[in-house]
Structures are given as C-alpha cells and as structure tokens.
C-alpha cells in the first residue's frame, strides 16, 4: 500500500487512527496490538506471503535480544557476544539471500563461465530497513542500552507502518519508551493537526514535484542503452532532473512518515534535512538519510576503529563503510561505485580539514562566499555521483558522465535558434551548435531545474516550518524560518488546498524510489 494512494488516504489511515484511539481508552496493550496488526496488514497489502517472513524475523530477533540482554545482565560477556554474533549473522544471511544471492551468482557465472541459477528471488519490501533496525536492537541489548522487552511493543517498534517500508531506521531506545507513554493513546488534536499538515506537505512533494519531474529522467538514462549519443545539455538536464526527483521523492516520504507518526503522538527521528544546502560532503551525510548515516557510523565505522587509529586507517574505514553503504542500497556494481565515490569524497574532505588544522585555520569558520562555493561544489559532486546511482549499468553511467564533461559537444535544441533571435545567431557564430536533442523534446525540464534549485537552496525545510510542533527527534539546529506553522484557519485552508491538488493528481501515483532498497 502506498502513502500516495486513495486506499491509504481515505480508508486505511482513518480506520487505523480511529481503532487506535478507541482501543486506547480501554487498554494500552490492545491499542498497541491493534496498531501492530494494522501495520502488518499495511505490509501484507503488497504481498501476504512475506508477512510470515517478517513475523519470523521479529520473533527470532526478540527472543535473541532478550537472551543477549540476560547474558549481559548476568555478567556473561562471552555468551552475550556469541549470541549477538549468531543473531547478526542470521539477519545478514537472510538479507543476503533475498537481496544479493543472484548478484553474487551472476558475477560468479561471469568469472567462472558457469550457468548456476537460483531462479527468480523477489525482494521483500523494506527488508533492508527492518533488518538494520533489528540489528541495532541486538547490539543495544548486548551493550545494555535496550531497557524494555515487551513483545507487543517490540513487534510494533519493528512493524510500525510509517517507517516500515523506507525508513527511518529506528533505535529501540527512541521508540519503546514512547509506546509506553499513556498520553499517546489519547487523541492530541494539536499533534493530529500538525501531523496531517506535515503529511500533506510531504504528499505534495511526492505527487506534484517528484512525479512531475520524473518524466524527464528516463529518456536520458535509457539513451545510452538505445545507442543514442547524448549532448552535454541533455546529460546535465537528465542528471539534474533525477537529482531533484530523488530529493523530493525521499524528502516527501520522510515528511509523510514523520507526519503520520505524529498523528499517533509518536515522534520519529528526522531522516532528511535540506542536504543540498550542505557546505561539504561530511555535512551532506549529516543531512541525507540521517538514520542510515547514524547506523553506518555507530555499527560499522566505529567498530572498525573509526578515527581512533592512524589517518590512513581512518580513511580506509571511511572507504569500507561507504562501499558497504552503497551495496546496502542495491545489488549492483553501480551502487558499489557510488558508495566508493562518496568514500573518496569523504576522504578528500577529511584530509582537507586536517590540512587546514595543520595550517592553523579553524575548520568551523569560513566566509559567506566560502560557504556558497562549498555548497555549489558539494552539489555538483553529489549530482555526478547520482548518475552512478541511477544508471542501469556502468557503461550507461560512463556514457552520461562523458557527455556531462563535454566530450560529445554542446548542442542546443534546434528550435532555440529561432526563439533566441539575435542571441541564437550570436551563439551559432561563436561555434555553439544547434541541432537534434531527442531527449529534450520537452524543454520544460529547464524550468523545473531553475525553480527547484531556488527551492532547495533558499526555501526553509518542513522541519523548520513545523518547528513549533516539534514533530521529530534529532532535528539539526538551524536559523528559525519566517514561515511558521500554527494551529490556525489560514494553515488549515492551505493544507486543504494542497490536499485537493494532490487528490486531483493521484491517478498517476507511483512508488517511492526508496522502496527498491
């Protein structure tokens, strides 16, 4: 079931909210059970067969976590560590089978010339997210950080529908205490209003913006495979269109997840915070998919040694972490290279900061123009990396990147020569070519690009706008926005107008891009 579907908006969400608050007046356990059951129904709408897999994963990890916690409490560190290792291996084995088995078999066949086959393996929705969520729980149990072991609450913690399919990746300690609070089982009208507003804002980002710019993406990324040679303008337009499609798709989902949860009185950790405003690549990963960055830092980078060893060891740890982070996103060499490229970016960024320290410069201070230049450079680096992320294969990515670098020349659409008049003639005289640009038959993408650039760089984000409601956990400190949500008639009217605009366009709804990960 999609957040941007009529079945979800008009049936599932109202019935789930109503049942939760009605049962909450009778029993907190009943209400929590209802929400867990509703979340399983939400998951099973896609494929009922995988509900059993999800339930088996929940039960296995819950009992493994309680056994690990008992061993830790008894002071039996070795037993706790052994149980943790076995449980983590079991989780990774399950994830590897469904997500990576055919990838490894295909690569083995290519190297060895064999014809091994595992048949078609359908990837269960959200398996990466609920697996990482539960691995974090197991590690926290081993470290004595997990405090509550209630099966109903744990099942709700894992299956909780706002986060189940595409994140955020939750920590046991963030969520379990909230499910134990009596006040969340009573309707809080200010939180319902704030959550509904945030949900509608996210819905508008997805339906009106991400889905609106999406048609300009596929023609460019499919062109190399069809034998079409892209020009510089075509390649950059396609790359930028995808850059904004992914941004507003994931930002919209993140807002909807936080808003939906807020209606139930529960605050999720923030997962997205204006990443294209980042002044360097370190800052970018503090703002993009923030809970994944946190997981990779706490459960991979730090155990590898983090920055506690030599500089070379630190850089190696960064590269390993980002390689695995890339592979987490998908079973393909394009994702591995995307992760490797971001690892190289991070190594360069940390090395630059280390050099500044040796030169006696404050790493945290820079001029306004320096921050703007850093933001532009970071944005361009991210756009280049997104080409690898989106391309169907390495050859297509290389072809697009060559075009972006100008190897195929700069050719403007032929129709522009007449439209630009004297300017067009001047450009042609200067050697700028005008000709066929088949992937830019609809040049409206240029308007999307400059408008969305202004939005992502200059507009406040939804967490800043909704700051009065404190909708999420772990929001980065930013200058307050002049636009502030209030429980008022103007905001109710704006939310209604946006919702109506979305409903009109729901017929073309599409899956969220992060569903595939």
Short mmCIF file of C-alpha atoms in Angstrom, two decimals:
data_model
loop_
_atom_site.label_atom_id
_atom_site.label_comp_id
_atom_site.label_asym_id
_atom_site.label_seq_id
_atom_site.Cartn_x
_atom_site.Cartn_y
_atom_site.Cartn_z
CA UNK A 1 0.00 0.00 0.00
CA UNK A 2 1.36 3.42 -0.93
CA UNK A 3 1.06 6.56 1.19
CA UNK A 4 0.06 8.36 -2.02
CA UNK A 5 -2.88 6.08 -2.83
CA UNK A 6 -6.59 6.68 -2.33
CA UNK A 7 -6.95 3.41 -0.40
CA UNK A 8 -4.40 4.59 2.15
CA UNK A 9 -5.61 8.18 2.49
CA UNK A 10 -9.35 7.58 2.61
CA UNK A 11 -9.64 4.12 4.19
CA UNK A 12 -6.55 2.73 5.88
CA UNK A 13 -5.36 5.84 7.72
CA UNK A 14 -8.73 7.00 9.15
CA UNK A 15 -9.68 3.46 10.27
CA UNK A 16 -6.27 2.83 11.84
CA UNK A 17 -6.37 6.12 13.74
CA UNK A 18 -9.95 5.54 14.89
CA UNK A 19 -9.27 1.99 16.08
CA UNK A 20 -6.08 3.05 17.88
CA UNK A 21 -7.72 5.83 19.89
CA UNK A 22 -10.95 3.92 20.62
CA UNK A 23 -9.00 0.92 21.94
CA UNK A 24 -6.62 3.27 23.74
CA UNK A 25 -9.47 4.24 26.05
CA UNK A 26 -9.87 0.57 27.01
CA UNK A 27 -6.30 -0.73 27.13
CA UNK A 28 -2.88 0.49 26.05
CA UNK A 29 -1.90 -3.09 25.19
CA UNK A 30 -4.98 -3.54 22.99
CA UNK A 31 -4.29 -0.27 21.17
CA UNK A 32 -0.63 -1.17 20.63
CA UNK A 33 -1.70 -4.61 19.38
CA UNK A 34 -4.20 -3.00 17.01
CA UNK A 35 -1.52 -0.70 15.59
CA UNK A 36 0.90 -3.62 15.18
CA UNK A 37 -1.80 -5.68 13.43
CA UNK A 38 -2.72 -2.73 11.21
CA UNK A 39 0.97 -2.31 10.34
CA UNK A 40 1.18 -5.99 9.35
CA UNK A 41 -1.90 -5.53 7.18
CA UNK A 42 -0.24 -2.49 5.59
CA UNK A 43 2.83 -4.63 4.81
CA UNK A 44 0.77 -7.61 3.67
CA UNK A 45 -1.17 -5.47 1.18
CA UNK A 46 1.91 -5.72 -1.07
CA UNK A 47 2.50 -9.46 -0.60
CA UNK A 48 0.74 -11.50 2.12
CA UNK A 49 3.30 -14.29 1.69
CA UNK A 50 6.08 -12.15 3.18
CA UNK A 51 4.15 -11.32 6.37
CA UNK A 52 5.26 -14.71 7.71
CA UNK A 53 8.89 -13.81 6.93
CA UNK A 54 8.53 -10.51 8.76
CA UNK A 55 6.88 -12.19 11.79
CA UNK A 56 9.59 -14.87 11.91
CA UNK A 57 12.25 -12.16 11.83
CA UNK A 58 10.53 -10.26 14.65
CA UNK A 59 10.12 -13.30 16.91
CA UNK A 60 13.63 -14.58 16.25
CA UNK A 61 15.24 -11.23 16.99
CA UNK A 62 13.08 -10.52 20.03
CA UNK A 63 14.00 -13.79 21.74
CA UNK A 64 17.63 -13.47 20.65
CA UNK A 65 17.71 -9.93 22.07
CA UNK A 66 16.22 -10.98 25.42
CA UNK A 67 18.74 -13.85 25.67
CA UNK A 68 21.60 -11.48 24.87
CA UNK A 69 20.34 -8.99 27.45
CA UNK A 70 20.06 -11.70 30.14
CA UNK A 71 23.62 -12.84 29.45
CA UNK A 72 24.82 -9.25 29.64
CA UNK A 73 22.94 -8.63 32.91
CA UNK A 74 24.46 -11.80 34.39
CA UNK A 75 27.94 -10.58 33.52
CA UNK A 76 28.49 -13.38 30.97
CA UNK A 77 30.07 -11.19 28.32
CA UNK A 78 31.35 -14.06 26.20
CA UNK A 79 27.92 -15.70 25.93
CA UNK A 80 26.32 -12.33 25.15
CA UNK A 81 28.86 -11.73 22.39
CA UNK A 82 28.45 -15.23 20.94
CA UNK A 83 24.66 -14.88 20.85
CA UNK A 84 24.99 -11.44 19.27
CA UNK A 85 27.32 -12.77 16.59
CA UNK A 86 24.98 -15.65 15.73
CA UNK A 87 21.93 -13.39 15.62
CA UNK A 88 23.63 -10.77 13.43
CA UNK A 89 24.89 -13.49 11.06
CA UNK A 90 21.35 -14.90 10.80
CA UNK A 91 19.96 -11.45 9.93
CA UNK A 92 22.65 -10.75 7.36
CA UNK A 93 22.23 -14.22 5.85
CA UNK A 94 18.51 -13.59 5.36
CA UNK A 95 19.17 -10.17 3.85
CA UNK A 96 21.96 -11.52 1.64
CA UNK A 97 19.81 -14.32 0.26
CA UNK A 98 16.93 -12.11 -0.79
CA UNK A 99 18.92 -9.07 -1.86
CA UNK A 100 22.34 -10.29 -3.04
CA UNK A 101 22.23 -14.02 -3.84
CA UNK A 102 21.52 -13.60 -7.56
CA UNK A 103 24.02 -10.72 -7.76
CA UNK A 104 26.80 -12.94 -6.41
CA UNK A 105 25.74 -15.91 -8.56
CA UNK A 106 25.65 -13.78 -11.71
CA UNK A 107 29.14 -12.43 -11.01
CA UNK A 108 30.45 -15.92 -10.25
CA UNK A 109 28.97 -17.16 -13.53
CA UNK A 110 30.64 -14.30 -15.40
CA UNK A 111 34.03 -15.10 -13.87
CA UNK A 112 33.88 -18.90 -13.99
CA UNK A 113 31.85 -19.33 -17.14
CA UNK A 114 29.26 -21.43 -15.32
CA UNK A 115 25.48 -21.38 -15.61
CA UNK A 116 24.36 -21.55 -11.99
CA UNK A 117 20.88 -20.21 -11.23
CA UNK A 118 18.82 -19.68 -8.10
CA UNK A 119 15.72 -18.77 -10.07
CA UNK A 120 13.78 -15.58 -9.50
CA UNK A 121 14.05 -14.21 -5.95
CA UNK A 122 11.53 -11.47 -5.16
CA UNK A 123 12.94 -8.87 -2.79
CA UNK A 124 10.63 -8.35 0.21
CA UNK A 125 9.70 -4.70 0.65
CA UNK A 126 11.61 -2.92 3.40
CA UNK A 127 13.86 -5.89 4.26
CA UNK A 128 16.94 -3.65 4.48
CA UNK A 129 15.16 -1.30 6.87
CA UNK A 130 13.63 -3.84 9.26
CA UNK A 131 16.86 -5.89 9.24
CA UNK A 132 19.06 -2.92 10.17
CA UNK A 133 16.51 -1.77 12.76
CA UNK A 134 16.70 -5.16 14.47
CA UNK A 135 20.48 -5.45 14.23
CA UNK A 136 20.67 -2.12 16.08
CA UNK A 137 18.37 -3.59 18.75
CA UNK A 138 20.60 -6.67 19.15
CA UNK A 139 23.74 -4.57 19.54
CA UNK A 140 21.99 -2.28 22.03
CA UNK A 141 20.88 -5.36 24.02
CA UNK A 142 24.49 -6.58 24.12
CA UNK A 143 25.64 -3.17 25.34
CA UNK A 144 22.89 -2.94 27.97
CA UNK A 145 21.22 0.01 26.24
CA UNK A 146 17.89 -1.72 25.48
CA UNK A 147 15.74 -1.33 28.58
CA UNK A 148 12.29 -2.68 27.72
CA UNK A 149 11.42 -6.18 26.46
CA UNK A 150 7.70 -6.22 25.74
CA UNK A 151 6.82 -8.42 22.77
CA UNK A 152 3.79 -6.35 21.72
CA UNK A 153 5.76 -3.10 21.88
CA UNK A 154 8.73 -4.71 20.15
CA UNK A 155 6.51 -6.01 17.35
CA UNK A 156 5.04 -2.52 16.98
CA UNK A 157 8.54 -1.00 17.06
CA UNK A 158 9.60 -3.13 14.06
CA UNK A 159 6.35 -3.17 12.04
CA UNK A 160 5.27 0.43 12.75
CA UNK A 161 3.88 1.31 9.33
CA UNK A 162 5.16 4.92 8.97
CA UNK A 163 8.77 3.66 8.86
CA UNK A 164 8.43 0.01 7.78
CA UNK A 165 8.98 0.28 4.02
CA UNK A 166 11.56 3.05 3.56
CA UNK A 167 12.75 4.18 6.96
CA UNK A 168 13.84 5.89 9.05
CA UNK A 169 15.98 3.20 10.67
CA UNK A 170 14.85 3.25 14.30
CA UNK A 171 16.62 2.76 17.59
CA UNK A 172 14.93 0.67 20.28
CA UNK A 173 15.69 3.33 22.91
CA UNK A 174 13.95 6.06 20.90
CA UNK A 175 10.69 4.26 20.28
CA UNK A 176 9.94 1.81 23.09
CA UNK A 177 9.65 4.49 25.81
CA UNK A 178 7.17 6.38 23.63
CA UNK A 179 4.95 3.32 23.18
CA UNK A 180 4.85 3.00 26.97
CA UNK A 181 3.52 6.56 27.47
CA UNK A 182 -0.16 6.69 28.33
CA UNK A 183 -0.78 10.04 26.62
CA UNK A 184 -0.11 8.75 23.09
CA UNK A 185 -3.20 6.51 23.40
CA UNK A 186 -5.42 9.60 23.72
CA UNK A 187 -6.05 11.85 20.68
CA UNK A 188 -4.00 15.05 20.90
CA UNK A 189 -5.66 17.40 18.47
CA UNK A 190 -2.71 19.75 18.04
CA UNK A 191 -0.42 16.84 17.12
CA UNK A 192 -3.03 15.36 14.77
CA UNK A 193 -3.33 18.73 13.02
CA UNK A 194 0.43 19.19 12.82
CA UNK A 195 0.93 15.61 11.63
CA UNK A 196 -1.76 15.98 8.97
CA UNK A 197 -0.18 19.22 7.72
CA UNK A 198 3.26 17.58 7.53
CA UNK A 199 1.79 14.54 5.79
CA UNK A 200 0.09 16.72 3.17
CA UNK A 201 3.27 18.75 2.60
CA UNK A 202 5.19 15.53 2.02
CA UNK A 203 2.43 14.19 -0.21
CA UNK A 204 2.61 17.35 -2.33
CA UNK A 205 6.38 16.98 -2.67
CA UNK A 206 5.94 13.45 -3.96
CA UNK A 207 2.88 13.79 -6.20
CA UNK A 208 3.27 17.34 -7.51
CA UNK A 209 7.06 17.72 -7.69
CA UNK A 210 8.89 14.37 -7.72
CA UNK A 211 6.35 12.71 -10.02
CA UNK A 212 6.16 15.92 -12.07
CA UNK A 213 9.88 15.99 -12.90
CA UNK A 214 10.16 12.18 -13.27
CA UNK A 215 9.21 12.00 -17.00
CA UNK A 216 12.39 13.91 -17.90
CA UNK A 217 14.69 11.34 -16.25
CA UNK A 218 14.20 8.01 -18.03
CA UNK A 219 14.78 9.27 -21.62
CA UNK A 220 18.29 10.43 -20.69
CA UNK A 221 19.31 7.42 -18.61
CA UNK A 222 17.86 4.99 -21.18
CA UNK A 223 19.52 6.73 -24.13
CA UNK A 224 22.99 5.09 -23.96
CA UNK A 225 21.44 1.61 -23.91
CA UNK A 226 19.40 2.52 -27.01
CA UNK A 227 22.51 3.69 -28.86
CA UNK A 228 21.67 7.41 -28.57
CA UNK A 229 24.63 9.78 -28.13
CA UNK A 230 23.77 12.43 -25.58
CA UNK A 231 24.84 16.04 -25.80
CA UNK A 232 26.20 17.96 -22.83
CA UNK A 233 22.91 19.81 -22.24
CA UNK A 234 20.83 16.63 -22.45
CA UNK A 235 23.08 14.77 -20.00
CA UNK A 236 23.08 17.59 -17.44
CA UNK A 237 19.31 18.06 -17.71
CA UNK A 238 18.74 14.34 -17.12
CA UNK A 239 21.17 14.20 -14.20
CA UNK A 240 19.67 17.30 -12.57
CA UNK A 241 16.12 16.09 -13.15
CA UNK A 242 16.96 12.85 -11.31
CA UNK A 243 18.76 14.82 -8.60
CA UNK A 244 15.53 16.68 -7.86
CA UNK A 245 13.22 13.70 -8.40
CA UNK A 246 15.12 11.68 -5.79
CA UNK A 247 15.34 14.66 -3.42
CA UNK A 248 11.63 15.43 -3.39
CA UNK A 249 10.62 11.76 -3.53
CA UNK A 250 12.67 10.86 -0.45
CA UNK A 251 12.03 14.16 1.30
CA UNK A 252 8.30 13.70 0.68
CA UNK A 253 8.34 10.16 2.07
CA UNK A 254 10.32 11.29 5.12
CA UNK A 255 7.86 14.11 5.83
CA UNK A 256 4.89 11.78 5.41
CA UNK A 257 6.43 9.20 7.75
CA UNK A 258 7.07 11.82 10.45
CA UNK A 259 3.62 13.37 9.96
CA UNK A 260 1.78 10.05 10.10
CA UNK A 261 3.59 9.07 13.27
CA UNK A 262 2.90 12.44 14.86
CA UNK A 263 -0.85 11.86 14.41
CA UNK A 264 -0.42 8.89 16.77
CA UNK A 265 1.54 11.05 19.22
CA UNK A 266 4.84 9.30 18.41
CA UNK A 267 7.91 11.19 17.18
CA UNK A 268 10.22 9.52 14.66
CA UNK A 269 13.85 10.58 14.24
CA UNK A 270 14.35 13.11 11.46
CA UNK A 271 15.81 11.47 8.35
CA UNK A 272 16.15 14.33 5.89
CA UNK A 273 17.28 17.91 6.47
CA UNK A 274 17.99 20.07 3.39
CA UNK A 275 21.01 18.03 2.20
CA UNK A 276 21.58 20.17 -0.89
CA UNK A 277 22.36 23.09 1.43
CA UNK A 278 25.36 21.14 2.74
CA UNK A 279 28.65 23.06 2.58
CA UNK A 280 30.75 19.90 2.23
CA UNK A 281 30.25 16.17 1.78
CA UNK A 282 30.56 15.48 5.53
CA UNK A 283 27.71 17.91 6.07
CA UNK A 284 25.75 16.25 3.26
CA UNK A 285 25.82 12.88 5.05
CA UNK A 286 24.65 14.56 8.25
CA UNK A 287 21.55 15.69 6.33
CA UNK A 288 20.78 12.91 3.80
CA UNK A 289 19.25 9.65 5.06
CA UNK A 290 20.40 10.65 8.53
CA UNK A 291 19.40 7.44 10.31
CA UNK A 292 21.33 5.30 7.80
CA UNK A 293 24.37 7.53 8.31
CA UNK A 294 23.96 7.09 12.06
CA UNK A 295 23.67 3.32 11.72
CA UNK A 296 26.75 3.06 9.49
CA UNK A 297 28.71 5.27 11.90
CA UNK A 298 27.68 3.54 15.14
CA UNK A 299 27.57 -0.08 13.98
CA UNK A 300 30.22 -0.21 11.26
CA UNK A 301 32.61 2.76 11.17
CA UNK A 302 33.19 2.96 14.94
CA UNK A 303 33.63 -0.85 15.42
CA UNK A 304 36.16 -0.78 12.54
CA UNK A 305 38.20 1.70 14.58
CA UNK A 306 36.66 4.98 13.46
CA UNK A 307 39.14 7.82 13.77
CA UNK A 308 40.92 6.33 16.78
CA UNK A 309 43.78 4.91 14.73
CA UNK A 310 46.13 6.49 12.18
CA UNK A 311 44.92 8.79 9.44
CA UNK A 312 45.39 6.07 6.81
CA UNK A 313 43.34 3.62 8.91
CA UNK A 314 40.63 6.24 9.32
CA UNK A 315 40.44 6.80 5.58
CA UNK A 316 40.32 3.05 4.96
CA UNK A 317 37.45 2.77 7.45
CA UNK A 318 35.58 5.54 5.64
CA UNK A 319 36.02 3.78 2.29
CA UNK A 320 34.88 0.41 3.68
CA UNK A 321 31.86 2.00 5.37
CA UNK A 322 30.74 3.82 2.23
CA UNK A 323 31.35 0.79 -0.01
CA UNK A 324 29.04 -1.26 2.20
CA UNK A 325 26.62 1.66 2.39
CA UNK A 326 26.49 1.67 -1.40
CA UNK A 327 25.93 -2.08 -1.52
CA UNK A 328 23.13 -1.69 1.07
CA UNK A 329 21.23 0.40 -1.47
CA UNK A 330 21.23 -2.29 -4.12
CA UNK A 331 22.85 -5.40 -5.56
CA UNK A 332 24.72 -3.84 -8.46
CA UNK A 333 28.16 -2.53 -9.32
CA UNK A 334 26.74 0.94 -9.94
CA UNK A 335 25.74 1.13 -6.26
CA UNK A 336 29.17 -0.15 -5.17
CA UNK A 337 30.89 2.51 -7.30
CA UNK A 338 28.50 5.16 -5.99
CA UNK A 339 29.45 4.22 -2.43
CA UNK A 340 33.15 4.14 -3.34
CA UNK A 341 32.92 7.59 -4.92
CA UNK A 342 31.28 9.02 -1.79
CA UNK A 343 34.00 7.30 0.26
CA UNK A 344 36.63 9.10 -1.83
CA UNK A 345 34.73 12.37 -1.38
CA UNK A 346 34.76 11.89 2.40
CA UNK A 347 38.48 11.04 2.45
CA UNK A 348 39.27 14.21 0.47
CA UNK A 349 37.01 16.27 2.76
CA UNK A 350 38.63 14.95 5.96
CA UNK A 351 42.13 15.33 4.50
CA UNK A 352 41.34 18.95 3.58
CA UNK A 353 40.10 19.68 7.11
CA UNK A 354 43.23 18.06 8.57
CA UNK A 355 45.39 20.25 6.32
CA UNK A 356 43.53 23.36 7.47
CA UNK A 357 44.16 22.39 11.10
CA UNK A 358 47.87 21.96 10.42
CA UNK A 359 47.89 25.39 8.84
CA UNK A 360 46.31 26.81 11.99
CA UNK A 361 42.92 27.55 10.44
CA UNK A 362 39.65 27.00 12.26
CA UNK A 363 37.85 24.20 10.40
CA UNK A 364 34.46 25.54 11.54
CA UNK A 365 34.96 29.09 10.26
CA UNK A 366 34.63 30.25 6.69
CA UNK A 367 33.42 33.32 4.83
CA UNK A 368 29.89 33.55 3.41
CA UNK A 369 31.34 33.28 -0.10
CA UNK A 370 33.42 30.31 1.00
CA UNK A 371 30.26 28.56 2.26
CA UNK A 372 28.44 29.31 -1.00
CA UNK A 373 31.34 27.95 -3.03
CA UNK A 374 31.47 24.86 -0.81
CA UNK A 375 27.71 24.34 -1.26
CA UNK A 376 27.99 24.59 -5.06
CA UNK A 377 30.99 22.24 -5.23
CA UNK A 378 29.25 19.72 -2.95
CA UNK A 379 26.09 19.88 -5.04
CA UNK A 380 27.97 19.23 -8.28
CA UNK A 381 29.85 16.30 -6.68
CA UNK A 382 26.54 14.81 -5.48
CA UNK A 383 24.92 15.22 -8.93
CA UNK A 384 27.84 13.39 -10.56
CA UNK A 385 27.50 10.55 -8.04
CA UNK A 386 23.74 10.31 -8.61
CA UNK A 387 24.45 9.37 -12.22
CA UNK A 388 26.06 6.14 -10.98
CA UNK A 389 23.19 5.63 -8.54
CA UNK A 390 20.51 5.89 -11.24
CA UNK A 391 22.19 4.43 -14.31
CA UNK A 392 21.10 0.88 -15.29
CA UNK A 393 24.73 -0.22 -15.73
CA UNK A 394 28.30 1.06 -15.61
CA UNK A 395 28.51 1.55 -19.38
CA UNK A 396 25.45 3.83 -19.38
CA UNK A 397 26.80 5.79 -16.42
CA UNK A 398 30.14 6.28 -18.17
CA UNK A 399 28.41 7.46 -21.35
CA UNK A 400 26.32 10.03 -19.43
CA UNK A 401 29.32 11.29 -17.47
CA UNK A 402 31.34 11.68 -20.68
CA UNK A 403 28.52 13.72 -22.15
CA UNK A 404 28.30 15.85 -19.00
CA UNK A 405 32.05 16.51 -19.28
CA UNK A 406 31.53 17.86 -22.80
CA UNK A 407 33.11 15.05 -24.81
CA UNK A 408 30.09 14.97 -27.15
CA UNK A 409 29.94 18.71 -27.55
CA UNK A 410 27.37 21.31 -26.54
CA UNK A 411 24.34 21.20 -28.83
CA UNK A 412 21.29 23.31 -28.09
CA UNK A 413 17.79 22.36 -29.32
CA UNK A 414 17.31 23.43 -32.94
CA UNK A 415 14.07 25.25 -32.10
CA UNK A 416 16.01 27.61 -29.82
CA UNK A 417 17.89 29.18 -32.74
CA UNK A 418 14.72 30.94 -33.86
CA UNK A 419 13.38 31.58 -30.34
CA UNK A 420 16.60 33.24 -29.18
CA UNK A 421 16.76 35.52 -32.19
CA UNK A 422 19.91 37.65 -32.22
CA UNK A 423 21.28 35.80 -29.19
CA UNK A 424 20.88 32.50 -31.02
CA UNK A 425 22.66 33.83 -34.08
CA UNK A 426 25.48 35.14 -31.91
CA UNK A 427 25.87 31.78 -30.18
CA UNK A 428 25.87 29.97 -33.53
CA UNK A 429 28.55 32.36 -34.83
CA UNK A 430 30.60 31.62 -31.71
CA UNK A 431 30.58 27.91 -32.55
CA UNK A 432 27.70 26.72 -30.37
CA UNK A 433 25.80 24.08 -32.29
CA UNK A 434 22.03 23.89 -32.72
CA UNK A 435 20.57 20.54 -33.70
CA UNK A 436 18.59 17.46 -32.72
CA UNK A 437 18.31 16.78 -28.98
CA UNK A 438 15.88 13.84 -28.89
CA UNK A 439 15.79 13.51 -25.09
CA UNK A 440 14.88 17.21 -24.75
CA UNK A 441 11.77 17.18 -26.90
CA UNK A 442 10.04 18.75 -23.91
CA UNK A 443 12.31 21.58 -22.76
CA UNK A 444 10.12 22.29 -19.72
CA UNK A 445 12.75 20.44 -17.71
CA UNK A 446 14.84 23.63 -17.74
CA UNK A 447 12.09 25.47 -15.86
CA UNK A 448 11.83 22.62 -13.37
CA UNK A 449 15.58 22.80 -12.78
CA UNK A 450 15.97 26.51 -12.08
CA UNK A 451 12.82 26.69 -9.95
CA UNK A 452 13.75 23.64 -7.86
CA UNK A 453 17.32 24.92 -7.45
CA UNK A 454 15.89 28.04 -5.82
CA UNK A 455 13.60 25.92 -3.62
CA UNK A 456 16.28 23.57 -2.28
CA UNK A 457 18.81 26.34 -1.70
CA UNK A 458 16.65 29.20 -0.44
CA UNK A 459 13.39 27.84 0.99
CA UNK A 460 13.07 26.62 4.60
CA UNK A 461 12.52 22.90 5.04
CA UNK A 462 9.44 21.36 6.61
CA UNK A 463 11.15 20.72 9.93
CA UNK A 464 11.89 24.45 10.21
CA UNK A 465 8.35 25.37 9.18
CA UNK A 466 6.81 22.90 11.64
CA UNK A 467 9.29 23.68 14.45
CA UNK A 468 6.56 24.82 16.89
CA UNK A 469 5.07 21.30 16.91
CA UNK A 470 8.48 19.64 17.48
CA UNK A 471 7.49 16.91 15.02
CA UNK A 472 10.66 14.80 15.05
CA UNK A 473 13.65 13.71 17.12
CA UNK A 474 17.20 14.87 16.44
CA UNK A 475 16.47 17.90 14.25
CA UNK A 476 19.60 19.87 13.33
CA UNK A 477 19.79 23.39 14.71
CA UNK A 478 19.05 25.92 12.00
CA UNK A 479 18.09 29.59 11.89
CA UNK A 480 14.34 29.85 12.54
CA UNK A 481 12.14 30.18 9.49
CA UNK A 482 9.97 33.23 8.98
CA UNK A 483 7.24 30.87 7.82
CA UNK A 484 5.94 29.10 10.92
CA UNK A 485 3.09 26.65 11.18
CA UNK A 486 0.37 27.44 13.68
CA UNK A 487 -2.91 25.75 14.53
CA UNK A 488 -4.93 28.37 12.63
CA UNK A 489 -7.52 28.85 9.89
CA UNK A 490 -5.00 30.06 7.22
CA UNK A 491 -2.88 26.94 7.69
CA UNK A 492 -5.97 24.72 7.64
CA UNK A 493 -7.02 26.37 4.34
CA UNK A 494 -3.55 25.95 2.81
CA UNK A 495 -3.44 22.29 3.84
CA UNK A 496 -6.89 21.70 2.35
CA UNK A 497 -5.95 23.36 -0.96
CA UNK A 498 -2.74 21.31 -1.19
CA UNK A 499 -4.63 18.11 -0.40
CA UNK A 500 -7.20 18.83 -3.11
CA UNK A 501 -4.39 19.50 -5.62
CA UNK A 502 -2.83 16.17 -4.68
CA UNK A 503 -6.11 14.26 -4.92
CA UNK A 504 -6.65 15.58 -8.45
CA UNK A 505 -3.26 14.10 -9.42
CA UNK A 506 -3.47 10.82 -7.50
CA UNK A 507 -4.39 8.91 -10.65
CA UNK A 508 -0.74 8.98 -11.75
CA UNK A 509 0.71 7.95 -8.37
CA UNK A 510 3.94 5.96 -8.42
CA UNK A 511 6.04 4.00 -5.94
CA UNK A 512 8.62 5.79 -3.84
CA UNK A 513 12.14 5.40 -5.19
CA UNK A 514 13.48 4.10 -1.88
CA UNK A 515 11.02 1.18 -1.96
CA UNK A 516 13.52 -0.66 -4.17
CA UNK A 517 16.21 -0.52 -1.49
#
